mmCIF file of C-alpha atoms in Angstrom:
data_model
loop_
_atom_site.group_PDB
_atom_site.id
_atom_site.type_symbol
_atom_site.label_atom_id
_atom_site.label_comp_id
_atom_site.label_asym_id
_atom_site.label_seq_id
_atom_site.Cartn_x
_atom_site.Cartn_y
_atom_site.Cartn_z
ATOM 1 C CA UNK A 109 73.334 147.761 71.594
ATOM 2 C CA UNK A 110 70.588 147.994 73.860
ATOM 3 C CA UNK A 111 67.176 149.270 72.565
ATOM 4 C CA UNK A 112 66.441 152.412 74.521
ATOM 5 C CA UNK A 113 63.303 153.985 74.148
ATOM 6 C CA UNK A 114 63.837 157.224 76.077
ATOM 7 C CA UNK A 115 67.625 157.743 76.338
ATOM 8 C CA UNK A 116 67.292 161.006 77.720
ATOM 9 C CA UNK A 117 65.659 159.761 81.008
ATOM 10 C CA UNK A 118 68.448 156.836 80.948
ATOM 11 C CA UNK A 119 71.070 159.458 80.855
ATOM 12 C CA UNK A 120 69.605 161.859 83.408
ATOM 13 C CA UNK A 121 68.840 158.874 86.029
ATOM 14 C CA UNK A 122 72.106 157.403 85.693
ATOM 15 C CA UNK A 123 73.863 160.923 86.186
ATOM 16 C CA UNK A 124 71.808 161.099 89.413
ATOM 17 C CA UNK A 125 73.101 157.741 90.419
ATOM 18 C CA UNK A 126 76.662 158.850 89.736
ATOM 19 C CA UNK A 127 76.347 162.368 91.523
ATOM 20 C CA UNK A 128 74.813 160.695 94.606
ATOM 21 C CA UNK A 129 77.826 158.068 94.733
ATOM 22 C CA UNK A 130 80.433 160.875 94.164
ATOM 23 C CA UNK A 131 78.885 162.821 96.860
ATOM 24 C CA UNK A 132 78.752 159.963 99.651
ATOM 25 C CA UNK A 133 82.154 159.153 98.531
ATOM 26 C CA UNK A 134 83.544 162.994 98.972
ATOM 27 C CA UNK A 135 82.040 162.846 102.472
ATOM 28 C CA UNK A 136 83.530 159.692 103.651
ATOM 29 C CA UNK A 137 86.911 160.771 102.499
ATOM 30 C CA UNK A 138 86.303 164.166 104.856
ATOM 31 C CA UNK A 139 85.100 162.356 107.610
ATOM 32 C CA UNK A 140 87.895 159.600 107.491
ATOM 33 C CA UNK A 141 90.638 161.848 107.584
ATOM 34 C CA UNK A 142 93.319 160.883 110.233
ATOM 35 C CA UNK A 143 96.959 160.244 110.627
ATOM 36 C CA UNK A 144 96.506 156.419 110.675
ATOM 37 C CA UNK A 145 94.678 156.571 107.538
ATOM 38 C CA UNK A 146 96.735 155.937 104.327
ATOM 39 C CA UNK A 147 94.500 157.975 102.003
ATOM 40 C CA UNK A 148 95.099 161.086 104.262
ATOM 41 C CA UNK A 149 98.673 161.337 102.995
ATOM 42 C CA UNK A 150 99.337 164.122 100.531
ATOM 43 C CA UNK A 151 99.612 162.275 97.295
ATOM 44 C CA UNK A 152 96.851 159.760 97.768
ATOM 45 C CA UNK A 153 94.619 162.750 98.960
ATOM 46 C CA UNK A 154 95.822 164.727 95.598
ATOM 47 C CA UNK A 155 94.977 161.516 93.627
ATOM 48 C CA UNK A 156 91.798 160.967 95.187
ATOM 49 C CA UNK A 157 90.616 164.565 94.534
ATOM 50 C CA UNK A 158 91.762 164.509 90.951
ATOM 51 C CA UNK A 159 89.921 161.068 90.748
ATOM 52 C CA UNK A 160 86.714 162.813 91.991
ATOM 53 C CA UNK A 161 86.901 166.145 89.411
ATOM 54 C CA UNK A 162 87.421 163.445 86.651
ATOM 55 C CA UNK A 163 84.375 161.199 87.370
ATOM 56 C CA UNK A 164 82.292 164.180 88.065
ATOM 57 C CA UNK A 165 83.346 165.967 84.769
ATOM 58 C CA UNK A 166 82.465 162.582 82.835
ATOM 59 C CA UNK A 167 79.201 162.294 84.579
ATOM 60 C CA UNK A 168 78.057 165.164 82.417
ATOM 61 C CA UNK A 169 79.404 163.457 79.099
ATOM 62 C CA UNK A 170 77.405 160.210 79.058
ATOM 63 C CA UNK A 171 77.428 159.763 75.395
ATOM 64 C CA UNK A 172 74.691 157.280 74.936
ATOM 65 C CA UNK A 173 73.700 158.697 71.471
ATOM 66 C CA UNK A 174 77.317 159.168 70.076
ATOM 67 C CA UNK A 175 78.967 156.857 67.711
ATOM 68 C CA UNK A 176 80.394 153.833 68.827
ATOM 69 C CA UNK A 177 84.032 155.003 69.212
ATOM 70 C CA UNK A 178 83.210 157.854 71.374
ATOM 71 C CA UNK A 179 81.511 155.692 73.690
ATOM 72 C CA UNK A 180 84.384 153.145 73.769
ATOM 73 C CA UNK A 181 86.596 156.174 74.591
ATOM 74 C CA UNK A 182 84.309 157.267 77.614
ATOM 75 C CA UNK A 183 84.409 153.775 78.896
ATOM 76 C CA UNK A 184 88.145 153.666 78.867
ATOM 77 C CA UNK A 185 88.524 157.092 80.594
ATOM 78 C CA UNK A 186 86.314 155.885 83.310
ATOM 79 C CA UNK A 187 88.498 152.667 83.611
ATOM 80 C CA UNK A 188 91.584 154.812 83.874
ATOM 81 C CA UNK A 189 89.976 157.161 86.443
ATOM 82 C CA UNK A 190 89.472 153.916 88.750
ATOM 83 C CA UNK A 191 92.506 152.191 87.759
ATOM 84 C CA UNK A 192 95.038 154.827 88.216
ATOM 85 C CA UNK A 193 94.351 155.858 91.744
ATOM 86 C CA UNK A 194 93.989 152.034 92.730
ATOM 87 C CA UNK A 195 97.461 151.668 92.022
ATOM 88 C CA UNK A 196 98.121 154.477 94.449
ATOM 89 C CA UNK A 197 96.172 152.331 97.020
ATOM 90 C CA UNK A 198 92.962 154.471 96.480
ATOM 91 C CA UNK A 199 90.053 151.995 95.896
ATOM 92 C CA UNK A 200 86.612 152.956 94.683
ATOM 93 C CA UNK A 201 84.932 149.386 94.371
ATOM 94 C CA UNK A 202 81.276 150.737 93.857
ATOM 95 C CA UNK A 203 82.291 152.999 91.002
ATOM 96 C CA UNK A 204 83.958 150.084 89.304
ATOM 97 C CA UNK A 205 80.522 148.349 89.197
ATOM 98 C CA UNK A 206 79.090 151.338 88.067
ATOM 99 C CA UNK A 207 81.337 151.395 84.830
ATOM 100 C CA UNK A 208 79.987 147.926 84.052
ATOM 101 C CA UNK A 209 76.485 149.374 84.226
ATOM 102 C CA UNK A 210 77.301 152.136 81.993
ATOM 103 C CA UNK A 211 78.948 149.892 79.508
ATOM 104 C CA UNK A 212 75.632 147.960 79.306
ATOM 105 C CA UNK A 213 74.264 151.019 77.746
ATOM 106 C CA UNK A 214 76.933 152.117 75.707
ATOM 107 C CA UNK A 215 78.664 148.936 74.274
ATOM 108 C CA UNK A 216 77.824 146.052 72.470
ATOM 109 C CA UNK A 217 77.160 142.894 74.617
ATOM 110 C CA UNK A 218 80.159 141.078 73.356
ATOM 111 C CA UNK A 219 82.299 144.096 74.486
ATOM 112 C CA UNK A 220 80.341 144.353 77.853
ATOM 113 C CA UNK A 221 81.298 140.797 78.553
ATOM 114 C CA UNK A 222 84.998 141.392 77.421
ATOM 115 C CA UNK A 223 85.222 144.774 79.336
ATOM 116 C CA UNK A 224 83.788 142.857 82.504
ATOM 117 C CA UNK A 225 86.370 139.888 82.292
ATOM 118 C CA UNK A 226 89.445 142.060 81.541
ATOM 119 C CA UNK A 227 88.493 144.864 84.319
ATOM 120 C CA UNK A 228 88.456 142.116 86.902
ATOM 121 C CA UNK A 229 91.695 140.653 86.060
ATOM 122 C CA UNK A 230 93.197 144.217 85.802
ATOM 123 C CA UNK A 231 91.889 144.973 89.083
ATOM 124 C CA UNK A 232 92.948 141.970 90.939
ATOM 125 C CA UNK A 233 96.520 142.848 89.458
ATOM 126 C CA UNK A 234 96.467 146.735 90.537
ATOM 127 C CA UNK A 235 95.434 145.392 94.278
ATOM 128 C CA UNK A 236 97.995 143.000 94.632
ATOM 129 C CA UNK A 237 100.498 145.731 93.134
ATOM 130 C CA UNK A 238 99.436 148.608 95.519
ATOM 131 C CA UNK A 239 98.982 146.414 98.809
ATOM 132 C CA UNK A 240 102.774 146.362 99.846
ATOM 133 C CA UNK A 241 102.515 150.065 99.934
ATOM 134 C CA UNK A 242 99.633 149.990 102.309
ATOM 135 C CA UNK A 243 101.248 147.179 104.537
ATOM 136 C CA UNK A 244 104.531 149.234 104.633
ATOM 137 C CA UNK A 245 102.467 152.437 105.762
ATOM 138 C CA UNK A 246 100.446 150.449 108.579
ATOM 139 C CA UNK A 247 103.736 148.960 109.829
ATOM 140 C CA UNK A 248 105.111 152.245 110.031
ATOM 141 C CA UNK A 249 102.333 153.778 111.872
ATOM 142 C CA UNK A 250 101.558 150.292 113.989
ATOM 143 C CA UNK A 251 102.150 152.189 117.492
ATOM 144 C CA UNK A 252 99.203 154.975 116.459
ATOM 145 C CA UNK A 253 97.048 152.334 114.778
ATOM 146 C CA UNK A 254 97.221 150.335 118.048
ATOM 147 C CA UNK A 255 96.664 153.451 120.209
ATOM 148 C CA UNK A 256 93.509 153.962 118.191
ATOM 149 C CA UNK A 257 92.250 150.703 119.109
ATOM 150 C CA UNK A 258 92.225 151.643 122.841
ATOM 151 C CA UNK A 259 89.742 154.431 121.875
ATOM 152 C CA UNK A 260 86.340 152.501 121.638
ATOM 153 C CA UNK A 261 84.072 155.566 121.056
ATOM 154 C CA UNK A 262 86.252 156.348 117.960
ATOM 155 C CA UNK A 263 86.168 152.954 116.299
ATOM 156 C CA UNK A 264 82.464 152.836 116.885
ATOM 157 C CA UNK A 265 81.881 156.235 115.140
ATOM 158 C CA UNK A 266 84.372 155.349 112.268
ATOM 159 C CA UNK A 267 82.465 151.930 111.829
ATOM 160 C CA UNK A 268 79.259 153.382 111.585
ATOM 161 C CA UNK A 269 80.003 156.195 109.416
ATOM 162 C CA UNK A 270 81.587 153.667 106.868
ATOM 163 C CA UNK A 271 78.803 151.325 107.150
ATOM 164 C CA UNK A 272 76.438 154.247 106.828
ATOM 165 C CA UNK A 273 78.133 155.605 103.570
ATOM 166 C CA UNK A 274 78.545 152.135 102.069
ATOM 167 C CA UNK A 275 74.637 151.459 102.898
ATOM 168 C CA UNK A 276 74.039 154.578 101.234
ATOM 169 C CA UNK A 277 76.246 154.096 98.098
ATOM 170 C CA UNK A 278 74.951 150.702 97.405
ATOM 171 C CA UNK A 279 71.189 151.532 98.073
ATOM 172 C CA UNK A 280 71.306 154.565 95.970
ATOM 173 C CA UNK A 281 72.607 152.748 93.308
ATOM 174 C CA UNK A 282 70.538 149.775 93.680
ATOM 175 C CA UNK A 283 67.165 151.581 93.885
ATOM 176 C CA UNK A 284 67.861 154.171 91.072
ATOM 177 C CA UNK A 285 69.156 151.443 88.859
ATOM 178 C CA UNK A 286 65.972 149.782 89.582
ATOM 179 C CA UNK A 287 64.044 152.619 88.650
ATOM 180 C CA UNK A 288 65.681 152.760 85.316
ATOM 181 C CA UNK A 289 64.722 149.126 84.636
ATOM 182 C CA UNK A 290 61.116 149.868 85.630
ATOM 183 C CA UNK A 291 60.853 152.966 83.588
ATOM 184 C CA UNK A 292 62.391 151.122 80.564
ATOM 185 C CA UNK A 293 59.608 148.234 81.085
ATOM 186 C CA UNK A 294 56.722 150.849 81.285
ATOM 187 C CA UNK A 295 57.937 152.758 78.254
ATOM 188 C CA UNK A 296 58.210 149.238 76.434
ATOM 189 C CA UNK A 297 54.654 148.323 77.379
ATOM 190 C CA UNK A 298 53.373 151.867 76.168
ATOM 191 C CA UNK A 299 54.928 151.442 72.965
ATOM 192 C CA UNK A 300 53.572 147.904 72.549
ATOM 193 C CA UNK A 301 50.036 149.388 73.121
ATOM 194 C CA UNK A 302 50.464 152.194 70.829
ATOM 195 C CA UNK A 303 51.918 149.689 68.075
ATOM 196 C CA UNK A 304 48.521 147.540 68.713
ATOM 197 C CA UNK A 305 46.382 150.711 68.352
ATOM 198 C CA UNK A 306 48.421 151.754 65.008
ATOM 199 C CA UNK A 307 47.809 148.345 63.475
ATOM 200 C CA UNK A 308 44.140 148.438 64.428
ATOM 201 C CA UNK A 309 43.895 151.913 62.832
ATOM 202 C CA UNK A 310 45.603 150.592 59.986
ATOM 203 C CA UNK A 311 43.488 147.782 59.531
ATOM 204 C CA UNK A 312 40.294 150.129 59.711
ATOM 205 C CA UNK A 313 41.681 152.401 57.140
ATOM 206 C CA UNK A 314 42.503 149.582 54.823
ATOM 207 C CA UNK A 315 38.734 148.549 55.152
ATOM 208 C CA UNK A 316 37.651 152.032 54.427
ATOM 209 C CA UNK A 317 39.690 151.920 51.234
ATOM 210 C CA UNK A 318 38.405 148.736 49.849
ATOM 211 C CA UNK A 319 34.768 150.071 50.722
ATOM 212 C CA UNK A 320 35.548 153.274 48.761
ATOM 213 C CA UNK A 321 36.929 151.430 45.845
ATOM 214 C CA UNK A 322 33.878 149.046 45.824
ATOM 215 C CA UNK A 323 31.454 152.045 45.791
ATOM 216 C CA UNK A 324 33.135 153.806 43.264
ATOM 217 C CA UNK A 325 34.192 150.965 40.703
ATOM 218 C CA UNK A 326 32.124 147.915 41.434
ATOM 219 C CA UNK A 327 29.179 150.041 42.399
ATOM 220 C CA UNK A 328 29.171 151.845 39.363
ATOM 221 C CA UNK A 329 29.654 148.712 37.277
ATOM 222 C CA UNK A 330 26.658 147.051 39.040
ATOM 223 C CA UNK A 331 24.407 150.428 38.432
ATOM 224 C CA UNK A 332 25.506 150.160 34.561
ATOM 225 C CA UNK A 333 24.639 146.639 34.262
ATOM 226 C CA UNK A 334 21.141 147.026 36.045
ATOM 227 C CA UNK A 335 20.273 149.710 33.694
ATOM 228 C CA UNK A 336 21.281 147.607 30.625
ATOM 229 C CA UNK A 337 18.998 144.455 31.915
ATOM 230 C CA UNK A 338 16.227 146.888 32.682
ATOM 231 C CA UNK A 339 16.703 148.191 28.800
ATOM 232 C CA UNK A 340 16.560 144.617 27.562
ATOM 233 C CA UNK A 341 13.640 143.784 29.547
ATOM 234 C CA UNK A 342 11.659 146.511 27.867
ATOM 235 C CA UNK A 343 12.970 145.990 24.209
ATOM 236 C CA UNK A 344 12.358 142.098 24.668
ATOM 237 C CA UNK A 345 8.654 142.357 23.701
ATOM 238 C CA UNK A 346 9.165 145.085 21.024
ATOM 239 C CA UNK A 347 12.436 143.923 19.531
ATOM 240 C CA UNK A 348 13.922 140.689 20.716
ATOM 241 C CA UNK A 349 17.103 141.045 18.489
ATOM 242 C CA UNK A 350 17.707 144.596 20.191
ATOM 243 C CA UNK A 351 17.251 142.897 23.626
ATOM 244 C CA UNK A 352 19.836 140.147 23.030
ATOM 245 C CA UNK A 353 22.440 142.655 21.909
ATOM 246 C CA UNK A 354 21.664 144.483 25.485
ATOM 247 C CA UNK A 355 22.222 141.354 27.224
#
């Protein structure tokens, strides 16, 4: 697992990113509704709303400090919330990448690599499975789609809305994720500085302990020896034998 110094700040930042992405995605869903848009049909509409509600609910449950099986189950639910709507032709690419970001914080590195590979394979298969439905819808509404091409202002406005939504989604994702990395780096630097201070303090305390032991034990012994030598010096002239005993 990744070594996180401040999991609460990581959880909060990731939640902000996800809420921003879901908000932009919902606004694009409302602005792009038209008869020539497949996602405006009843079933795709219900599927997309269910997807938004599910992802919004899961965003409040980011289990960064939970047991590993709960983190795996969380990632699996996120994947299903993306893959099931994709089988109906409802694609949410940016959220797919965001799941990989979450897995980096929740799963082990080998599991992250495995999830990335499997997710890419399954995603392509689901797109291949759902494309015939979209092609059939476009064929059935070909006349209306061609009619919309004559409306230059409509095309420009839709293109601007889609590009703006894509830019906002990606930029929010990149910026806030970079903020997470920078915050983690600063926290690591502070932790290293604090560790250095603790090591310096520990060395100072050890020196003080050694000094106290020298003062209490060796100092006492040296004082005793000094007294005995002084006694031996005084006895040397009067009683050399006792002086030798003192020495």
